[in-house]
Amino acid sequence: MSNLQLASSILVDPRPAFAALDKSPRFWFPLLVPVAVQVAMTFWYFGVVDYPWLLDEVFGPAASQQANTPSKSLMMWSTVAALALGVPLLRVLEAAYFWLAGRLTNIQRPFRQWLALTCWSSFPYVLTVFLMVIPLVSHNAAKTTQDGLSLLSLNELVFHLPRDSRWHTLMSSITVLHPWLWWLTVLGVRVWSGRSWRFSMGLALLPMLVLYGAWVLLVLL
């Protein structure tokens, strides 16, 4: 399969895609395309947002009048750097977990293959990035926060928590697509390991359970 065929298959019929990746693992396309799209949306966002208004929303009233607040260019390039470095690093860490867990459970797969799994199973998240176009072309684009761009987050769709809520960041980070991404990871592990659904779910979802469990615990404390 070509990269575009793999992308289409991951979205509508992922099992053949993982079978193809089993024979020929590759990861650059699903790694770089979402990052490039998010970086493009970031430049677009900072090009239209009312920056003094944004500062007041993020740092509190009258923040835009203070001398120590970050400049627009600094905040924009910091966001771009976080995306360009943070997303690939996250995929590498995920792949490292699967590589180590695979060795411990006798699933002999190279690191490159696990990196392909993490990149392709997270690829559908690019759909949420494309949806950022909607608020960016709306009449209220200048008065939209970065959290407000994520139309499929639980906070935007369900909870509508204010920024000062201790649950705001967690609810803004989880989208309705995340269960789909987790299921793709489980499916990929099952296809490549030949193990049971129970085993595949345990191996694939353990990092998410630890991460979000610790996050909820920190919020509660």
PDB file of C-alpha atoms in Angstrom:
ATOM      1  CA  MET A   1       0.000   0.000   0.000  1.00  0.00           C
ATOM      2  CA  SER A   2       1.045   3.598  -0.605  1.00  0.00           C
ATOM      3  CA  ASN A   3       0.934   6.070   2.266  1.00  0.00           C
ATOM      4  CA  LEU A   4      -2.372   7.481   1.023  1.00  0.00           C
ATOM      5  CA  GLN A   5      -3.826   3.986   0.747  1.00  0.00           C
ATOM      6  CA  LEU A   6      -2.648   3.220   4.263  1.00  0.00           C
ATOM      7  CA  ALA A   7      -4.187   6.448   5.536  1.00  0.00           C
ATOM      8  CA  SER A   8      -7.505   5.586   3.897  1.00  0.00           C
ATOM      9  CA  SER A   9      -7.405   2.036   5.211  1.00  0.00           C
ATOM     10  CA  ILE A  10      -6.600   3.158   8.760  1.00  0.00           C
ATOM     11  CA  LEU A  11      -9.708   5.340   8.695  1.00  0.00           C
ATOM     12  CA  VAL A  12     -12.176   2.824   7.258  1.00  0.00           C
ATOM     13  CA  ASP A  13     -10.685  -0.713   7.412  1.00  0.00           C
ATOM     14  CA  PRO A  14      -7.560  -0.776   9.610  1.00  0.00           C
ATOM     15  CA  ARG A  15      -6.860  -4.517   9.736  1.00  0.00           C
ATOM     16  CA  PRO A  16      -5.416  -4.689   6.150  1.00  0.00           C
ATOM     17  CA  ALA A  17      -3.352  -1.594   6.926  1.00  0.00           C
ATOM     18  CA  PHE A  18      -1.728  -3.230   9.943  1.00  0.00           C
ATOM     19  CA  ALA A  19      -1.169  -6.399   7.923  1.00  0.00           C
ATOM     20  CA  ALA A  20       0.632  -4.332   5.278  1.00  0.00           C
ATOM     21  CA  LEU A  21       2.667  -2.494   7.918  1.00  0.00           C
ATOM     22  CA  ASP A  22       3.613  -5.849   9.415  1.00  0.00           C
ATOM     23  CA  LYS A  23       5.498  -6.617   6.205  1.00  0.00           C
ATOM     24  CA  SER A  24       6.729  -3.095   5.448  1.00  0.00           C
ATOM     25  CA  PRO A  25       6.674  -0.789   8.509  1.00  0.00           C
ATOM     26  CA  ARG A  26       6.985   2.929   7.838  1.00  0.00           C
ATOM     27  CA  PHE A  27       6.132   5.949   9.936  1.00  0.00           C
ATOM     28  CA  TRP A  28       7.301   9.251   8.429  1.00  0.00           C
ATOM     29  CA  PHE A  29       4.002  10.094   6.710  1.00  0.00           C
ATOM     30  CA  PRO A  30       1.686   9.648   9.748  1.00  0.00           C
ATOM     31  CA  LEU A  31       4.262  11.334  11.954  1.00  0.00           C
ATOM     32  CA  LEU A  32       4.994  14.430   9.879  1.00  0.00           C
ATOM     33  CA  VAL A  33       1.616  15.170   8.269  1.00  0.00           C
ATOM     34  CA  PRO A  34      -0.297  15.787  11.543  1.00  0.00           C
ATOM     35  CA  VAL A  35       2.586  17.902  12.876  1.00  0.00           C
ATOM     36  CA  ALA A  36       2.725  19.963   9.671  1.00  0.00           C
ATOM     37  CA  VAL A  37      -1.030  20.541   9.720  1.00  0.00           C
ATOM     38  CA  GLN A  38      -0.985  21.567  13.387  1.00  0.00           C
ATOM     39  CA  VAL A  39       1.919  23.952  12.780  1.00  0.00           C
ATOM     40  CA  ALA A  40       0.042  25.498   9.841  1.00  0.00           C
ATOM     41  CA  MET A  41      -3.061  25.945  12.015  1.00  0.00           C
ATOM     42  CA  THR A  42      -0.916  27.558  14.704  1.00  0.00           C
ATOM     43  CA  PHE A  43       0.430  30.184  12.281  1.00  0.00           C
ATOM     44  CA  TRP A  44      -3.102  30.790  11.010  1.00  0.00           C
ATOM     45  CA  TYR A  45      -4.479  31.132  14.538  1.00  0.00           C
ATOM     46  CA  PHE A  46      -1.910  33.674  15.692  1.00  0.00           C
ATOM     47  CA  GLY A  47      -2.461  35.562  12.478  1.00  0.00           C
ATOM     48  CA  VAL A  48      -6.137  36.187  13.261  1.00  0.00           C
ATOM     49  CA  VAL A  49      -6.445  36.155  17.061  1.00  0.00           C
ATOM     50  CA  ASP A  50      -6.847  39.369  19.047  1.00  0.00           C
ATOM     51  CA  TYR A  51      -3.634  38.925  21.011  1.00  0.00           C
ATOM     52  CA  PRO A  52      -4.285  41.445  23.826  1.00  0.00           C
ATOM     53  CA  TRP A  53      -7.645  39.726  24.379  1.00  0.00           C
ATOM     54  CA  LEU A  54      -5.920  36.324  24.420  1.00  0.00           C
ATOM     55  CA  LEU A  55      -3.411  37.489  27.026  1.00  0.00           C
ATOM     56  CA  ASP A  56      -6.231  38.677  29.265  1.00  0.00           C
ATOM     57  CA  GLU A  57      -8.013  35.335  28.846  1.00  0.00           C
ATOM     58  CA  VAL A  58      -4.931  33.249  29.614  1.00  0.00           C
ATOM     59  CA  PHE A  59      -3.169  35.319  32.255  1.00  0.00           C
ATOM     60  CA  GLY A  60      -6.040  37.285  33.755  1.00  0.00           C
ATOM     61  CA  PRO A  61      -7.560  40.752  33.320  1.00  0.00           C
ATOM     62  CA  ALA A  62      -5.199  43.539  32.276  1.00  0.00           C
ATOM     63  CA  ALA A  63      -2.410  41.041  31.515  1.00  0.00           C
ATOM     64  CA  SER A  64      -1.933  42.693  28.136  1.00  0.00           C
ATOM     65  CA  GLN A  65      -0.925  45.899  29.911  1.00  0.00           C
ATOM     66  CA  GLN A  66       1.896  44.256  31.854  1.00  0.00           C
ATOM     67  CA  ALA A  67       5.474  44.406  30.632  1.00  0.00           C
ATOM     68  CA  ASN A  68       6.392  40.824  31.578  1.00  0.00           C
ATOM     69  CA  THR A  69       3.778  39.067  29.459  1.00  0.00           C
ATOM     70  CA  PRO A  70       5.089  37.040  26.484  1.00  0.00           C
ATOM     71  CA  SER A  71       5.053  38.649  23.080  1.00  0.00           C
ATOM     72  CA  LYS A  72       2.888  37.293  20.299  1.00  0.00           C
ATOM     73  CA  SER A  73       5.859  35.954  18.360  1.00  0.00           C
ATOM     74  CA  LEU A  74       7.285  34.258  21.459  1.00  0.00           C
ATOM     75  CA  MET A  75       4.020  32.485  22.228  1.00  0.00           C
ATOM     76  CA  MET A  76       3.533  31.480  18.599  1.00  0.00           C
ATOM     77  CA  TRP A  77       7.030  30.047  18.148  1.00  0.00           C
ATOM     78  CA  SER A  78       6.881  28.336  21.550  1.00  0.00           C
ATOM     79  CA  THR A  79       3.709  26.571  20.432  1.00  0.00           C
ATOM     80  CA  VAL A  80       5.291  25.596  17.117  1.00  0.00           C
ATOM     81  CA  ALA A  81       8.396  24.246  18.893  1.00  0.00           C
ATOM     82  CA  ALA A  82       6.255  22.272  21.336  1.00  0.00           C
ATOM     83  CA  LEU A  83       4.406  20.650  18.439  1.00  0.00           C
ATOM     84  CA  ALA A  84       7.470  20.014  16.279  1.00  0.00           C
ATOM     85  CA  LEU A  85       9.455  18.463  19.122  1.00  0.00           C
ATOM     86  CA  GLY A  86       6.807  17.201  21.512  1.00  0.00           C
ATOM     87  CA  VAL A  87       4.682  15.114  19.141  1.00  0.00           C
ATOM     88  CA  PRO A  88       7.596  13.094  17.662  1.00  0.00           C
ATOM     89  CA  LEU A  89       9.068  12.618  21.139  1.00  0.00           C
ATOM     90  CA  LEU A  90       5.735  11.303  22.407  1.00  0.00           C
ATOM     91  CA  ARG A  91       5.538   8.787  19.557  1.00  0.00           C
ATOM     92  CA  VAL A  92       9.117   7.636  20.237  1.00  0.00           C
ATOM     93  CA  LEU A  93       8.342   7.155  23.948  1.00  0.00           C
ATOM     94  CA  GLU A  94       5.210   5.183  23.084  1.00  0.00           C
ATOM     95  CA  ALA A  95       7.192   3.005  20.689  1.00  0.00           C
ATOM     96  CA  ALA A  96       9.865   2.457  23.348  1.00  0.00           C
ATOM     97  CA  TYR A  97       7.195   1.211  25.736  1.00  0.00           C
ATOM     98  CA  PHE A  98       5.806  -1.248  23.172  1.00  0.00           C
ATOM     99  CA  TRP A  99       9.285  -2.435  22.204  1.00  0.00           C
ATOM    100  CA  LEU A 100      10.160  -3.141  25.840  1.00  0.00           C
ATOM    101  CA  ALA A 101       6.748  -4.646  26.644  1.00  0.00           C
ATOM    102  CA  GLY A 102       6.990  -6.764  23.502  1.00  0.00           C
ATOM    103  CA  ARG A 103      10.347  -8.169  24.533  1.00  0.00           C
ATOM    104  CA  LEU A 104       9.006  -8.980  27.998  1.00  0.00           C
ATOM    105  CA  THR A 105       5.957 -10.763  26.553  1.00  0.00           C
ATOM    106  CA  ASN A 106       7.828 -12.536  23.728  1.00  0.00           C
ATOM    107  CA  ILE A 107       6.556 -10.378  20.847  1.00  0.00           C
ATOM    108  CA  GLN A 108       9.669 -10.035  18.737  1.00  0.00           C
ATOM    109  CA  ARG A 109       9.152  -6.857  16.755  1.00  0.00           C
ATOM    110  CA  PRO A 110      11.797  -4.215  15.938  1.00  0.00           C
ATOM    111  CA  PHE A 111      11.519  -0.688  17.313  1.00  0.00           C
ATOM    112  CA  ARG A 112      10.753   0.637  13.829  1.00  0.00           C
ATOM    113  CA  GLN A 113       7.603  -1.481  13.665  1.00  0.00           C
ATOM    114  CA  TRP A 114       6.335  -0.289  17.019  1.00  0.00           C
ATOM    115  CA  LEU A 115       6.993   3.295  15.945  1.00  0.00           C
ATOM    116  CA  ALA A 116       4.874   2.631  12.853  1.00  0.00           C
ATOM    117  CA  LEU A 117       2.119   1.344  15.141  1.00  0.00           C
ATOM    118  CA  THR A 118       2.102   4.415  17.367  1.00  0.00           C
ATOM    119  CA  CYS A 119       2.203   6.829  14.419  1.00  0.00           C
ATOM    120  CA  TRP A 120      -0.495   5.166  12.326  1.00  0.00           C
ATOM    121  CA  SER A 121      -2.851   4.420  15.232  1.00  0.00           C
ATOM    122  CA  SER A 122      -2.767   8.097  16.203  1.00  0.00           C
ATOM    123  CA  PHE A 123      -3.114   9.333  12.612  1.00  0.00           C
ATOM    124  CA  PRO A 124      -6.946   9.826  12.713  1.00  0.00           C
ATOM    125  CA  TYR A 125      -6.344  12.618  15.232  1.00  0.00           C
ATOM    126  CA  VAL A 126      -5.504  14.749  12.193  1.00  0.00           C
ATOM    127  CA  LEU A 127      -9.275  14.991  11.632  1.00  0.00           C
ATOM    128  CA  THR A 128      -9.616  17.134  14.759  1.00  0.00           C
ATOM    129  CA  VAL A 129      -6.860  19.398  13.443  1.00  0.00           C
ATOM    130  CA  PHE A 130      -8.633  19.916  10.127  1.00  0.00           C
ATOM    131  CA  LEU A 131     -11.786  20.851  12.054  1.00  0.00           C
ATOM    132  CA  MET A 132      -9.866  23.811  13.503  1.00  0.00           C
ATOM    133  CA  VAL A 133     -10.623  25.533  10.204  1.00  0.00           C
ATOM    134  CA  ILE A 134     -14.223  26.050  11.347  1.00  0.00           C
ATOM    135  CA  PRO A 135     -13.514  28.428  14.266  1.00  0.00           C
ATOM    136  CA  LEU A 136     -10.680  30.054  12.324  1.00  0.00           C
ATOM    137  CA  VAL A 137     -13.014  31.155   9.523  1.00  0.00           C
ATOM    138  CA  SER A 138     -15.876  32.113  11.821  1.00  0.00           C
ATOM    139  CA  HIS A 139     -16.793  35.715  12.550  1.00  0.00           C
ATOM    140  CA  ASN A 140     -15.561  35.219  16.124  1.00  0.00           C
ATOM    141  CA  ALA A 141     -12.090  33.908  15.224  1.00  0.00           C
ATOM    142  CA  ALA A 142     -10.319  36.843  16.861  1.00  0.00           C
ATOM    143  CA  LYS A 143     -11.940  35.989  20.203  1.00  0.00           C
ATOM    144  CA  THR A 144     -11.147  32.263  20.228  1.00  0.00           C
ATOM    145  CA  THR A 145      -8.722  30.610  22.644  1.00  0.00           C
ATOM    146  CA  GLN A 146      -6.432  27.780  21.556  1.00  0.00           C
ATOM    147  CA  ASP A 147      -8.564  25.362  23.583  1.00  0.00           C
ATOM    148  CA  GLY A 148     -11.580  26.597  21.641  1.00  0.00           C
ATOM    149  CA  LEU A 149     -10.036  25.331  18.412  1.00  0.00           C
ATOM    150  CA  SER A 150     -10.438  21.720  19.526  1.00  0.00           C
ATOM    151  CA  LEU A 151     -14.084  21.274  18.624  1.00  0.00           C
ATOM    152  CA  LEU A 152     -14.109  17.567  19.507  1.00  0.00           C
ATOM    153  CA  SER A 153     -12.675  17.882  23.018  1.00  0.00           C
ATOM    154  CA  LEU A 154     -14.855  16.761  25.895  1.00  0.00           C
ATOM    155  CA  ASN A 155     -14.730  20.249  27.333  1.00  0.00           C
ATOM    156  CA  GLU A 156     -15.968  21.919  24.151  1.00  0.00           C
ATOM    157  CA  LEU A 157     -18.647  19.319  23.473  1.00  0.00           C
ATOM    158  CA  VAL A 158     -19.893  18.424  26.946  1.00  0.00           C
ATOM    159  CA  PHE A 159     -18.503  20.113  30.037  1.00  0.00           C
ATOM    160  CA  HIS A 160     -17.743  23.743  29.044  1.00  0.00           C
ATOM    161  CA  LEU A 161     -15.528  24.179  32.100  1.00  0.00           C
ATOM    162  CA  PRO A 162     -13.968  27.612  32.669  1.00  0.00           C
ATOM    163  CA  ARG A 163     -10.225  27.989  32.415  1.00  0.00           C
ATOM    164  CA  ASP A 164      -9.851  28.291  36.201  1.00  0.00           C
ATOM    165  CA  SER A 165     -11.451  24.864  36.771  1.00  0.00           C
ATOM    166  CA  ARG A 166      -8.985  22.207  37.907  1.00  0.00           C
ATOM    167  CA  TRP A 167     -10.555  19.783  35.398  1.00  0.00           C
ATOM    168  CA  HIS A 168     -10.272  22.170  32.435  1.00  0.00           C
ATOM    169  CA  THR A 169      -6.916  20.982  31.057  1.00  0.00           C
ATOM    170  CA  LEU A 170      -7.767  17.291  31.370  1.00  0.00           C
ATOM    171  CA  MET A 171     -11.172  17.628  29.740  1.00  0.00           C
ATOM    172  CA  SER A 172      -9.706  19.813  26.992  1.00  0.00           C
ATOM    173  CA  SER A 173      -6.995  17.253  26.214  1.00  0.00           C
ATOM    174  CA  ILE A 174      -9.365  14.320  25.633  1.00  0.00           C
ATOM    175  CA  THR A 175     -11.454  14.258  22.463  1.00  0.00           C
ATOM    176  CA  VAL A 176     -14.249  11.970  21.329  1.00  0.00           C
ATOM    177  CA  LEU A 177     -11.746  10.470  18.867  1.00  0.00           C
ATOM    178  CA  HIS A 178      -9.473   9.119  21.589  1.00  0.00           C
ATOM    179  CA  PRO A 179     -11.397   5.836  22.104  1.00  0.00           C
ATOM    180  CA  TRP A 180     -10.993   5.243  18.367  1.00  0.00           C
ATOM    181  CA  LEU A 181      -7.238   5.831  18.565  1.00  0.00           C
ATOM    182  CA  TRP A 182      -6.960   3.485  21.543  1.00  0.00           C
ATOM    183  CA  TRP A 183      -8.953   0.815  19.721  1.00  0.00           C
ATOM    184  CA  LEU A 184      -6.624   1.094  16.695  1.00  0.00           C
ATOM    185  CA  THR A 185      -3.650   0.526  18.974  1.00  0.00           C
ATOM    186  CA  VAL A 186      -5.311  -2.541  20.486  1.00  0.00           C
ATOM    187  CA  LEU A 187      -6.092  -3.875  17.019  1.00  0.00           C
ATOM    188  CA  GLY A 188      -2.530  -3.326  15.833  1.00  0.00           C
ATOM    189  CA  VAL A 189      -1.136  -5.204  18.826  1.00  0.00           C
ATOM    190  CA  ARG A 190      -3.571  -8.068  18.218  1.00  0.00           C
ATOM    191  CA  VAL A 191      -2.750  -8.324  14.496  1.00  0.00           C
ATOM    192  CA  TRP A 192       1.004  -8.320  15.124  1.00  0.00           C
ATOM    193  CA  SER A 193       1.056 -10.500  18.227  1.00  0.00           C
ATOM    194  CA  GLY A 194      -1.646 -13.021  17.361  1.00  0.00           C
ATOM    195  CA  ARG A 195      -2.652 -12.939  21.020  1.00  0.00           C
ATOM    196  CA  SER A 196      -6.114 -12.616  22.564  1.00  0.00           C
ATOM    197  CA  TRP A 197      -8.157  -9.426  22.730  1.00  0.00           C
ATOM    198  CA  ARG A 198      -7.671  -9.377  26.504  1.00  0.00           C
ATOM    199  CA  PHE A 199      -3.905  -9.527  26.175  1.00  0.00           C
ATOM    200  CA  SER A 200      -3.862  -6.915  23.403  1.00  0.00           C
ATOM    201  CA  MET A 201      -6.059  -4.534  25.400  1.00  0.00           C
ATOM    202  CA  GLY A 202      -3.887  -4.916  28.486  1.00  0.00           C
ATOM    203  CA  LEU A 203      -0.653  -4.265  26.607  1.00  0.00           C
ATOM    204  CA  ALA A 204      -2.009  -1.380  24.513  1.00  0.00           C
ATOM    205  CA  LEU A 205      -4.051   0.447  27.138  1.00  0.00           C
ATOM    206  CA  LEU A 206      -1.780   0.156  30.166  1.00  0.00           C
ATOM    207  CA  PRO A 207       0.095   3.432  29.428  1.00  0.00           C
ATOM    208  CA  MET A 208      -3.192   5.311  28.975  1.00  0.00           C
ATOM    209  CA  LEU A 209      -4.582   3.916  32.225  1.00  0.00           C
ATOM    210  CA  VAL A 210      -1.436   4.931  34.089  1.00  0.00           C
ATOM    211  CA  LEU A 211      -1.263   8.373  32.468  1.00  0.00           C
ATOM    212  CA  TYR A 212      -4.882   9.397  32.906  1.00  0.00           C
ATOM    213  CA  GLY A 213      -5.185   7.667  36.267  1.00  0.00           C
ATOM    214  CA  ALA A 214      -2.219   9.671  37.575  1.00  0.00           C
ATOM    215  CA  TRP A 215      -3.646  12.848  36.014  1.00  0.00           C
ATOM    216  CA  VAL A 216      -7.031  12.359  37.716  1.00  0.00           C
ATOM    217  CA  LEU A 217      -5.280  11.636  40.995  1.00  0.00           C
ATOM    218  CA  LEU A 218      -3.242  14.842  40.740  1.00  0.00           C
ATOM    219  CA  VAL A 219      -6.386  16.844  40.001  1.00  0.00           C
ATOM    220  CA  LEU A 220      -8.198  15.339  42.970  1.00  0.00           C
ATOM    221  CA  LEU A 221      -5.268  16.037  45.265  1.00  0.00           C
TER     222      LEU A 221
END
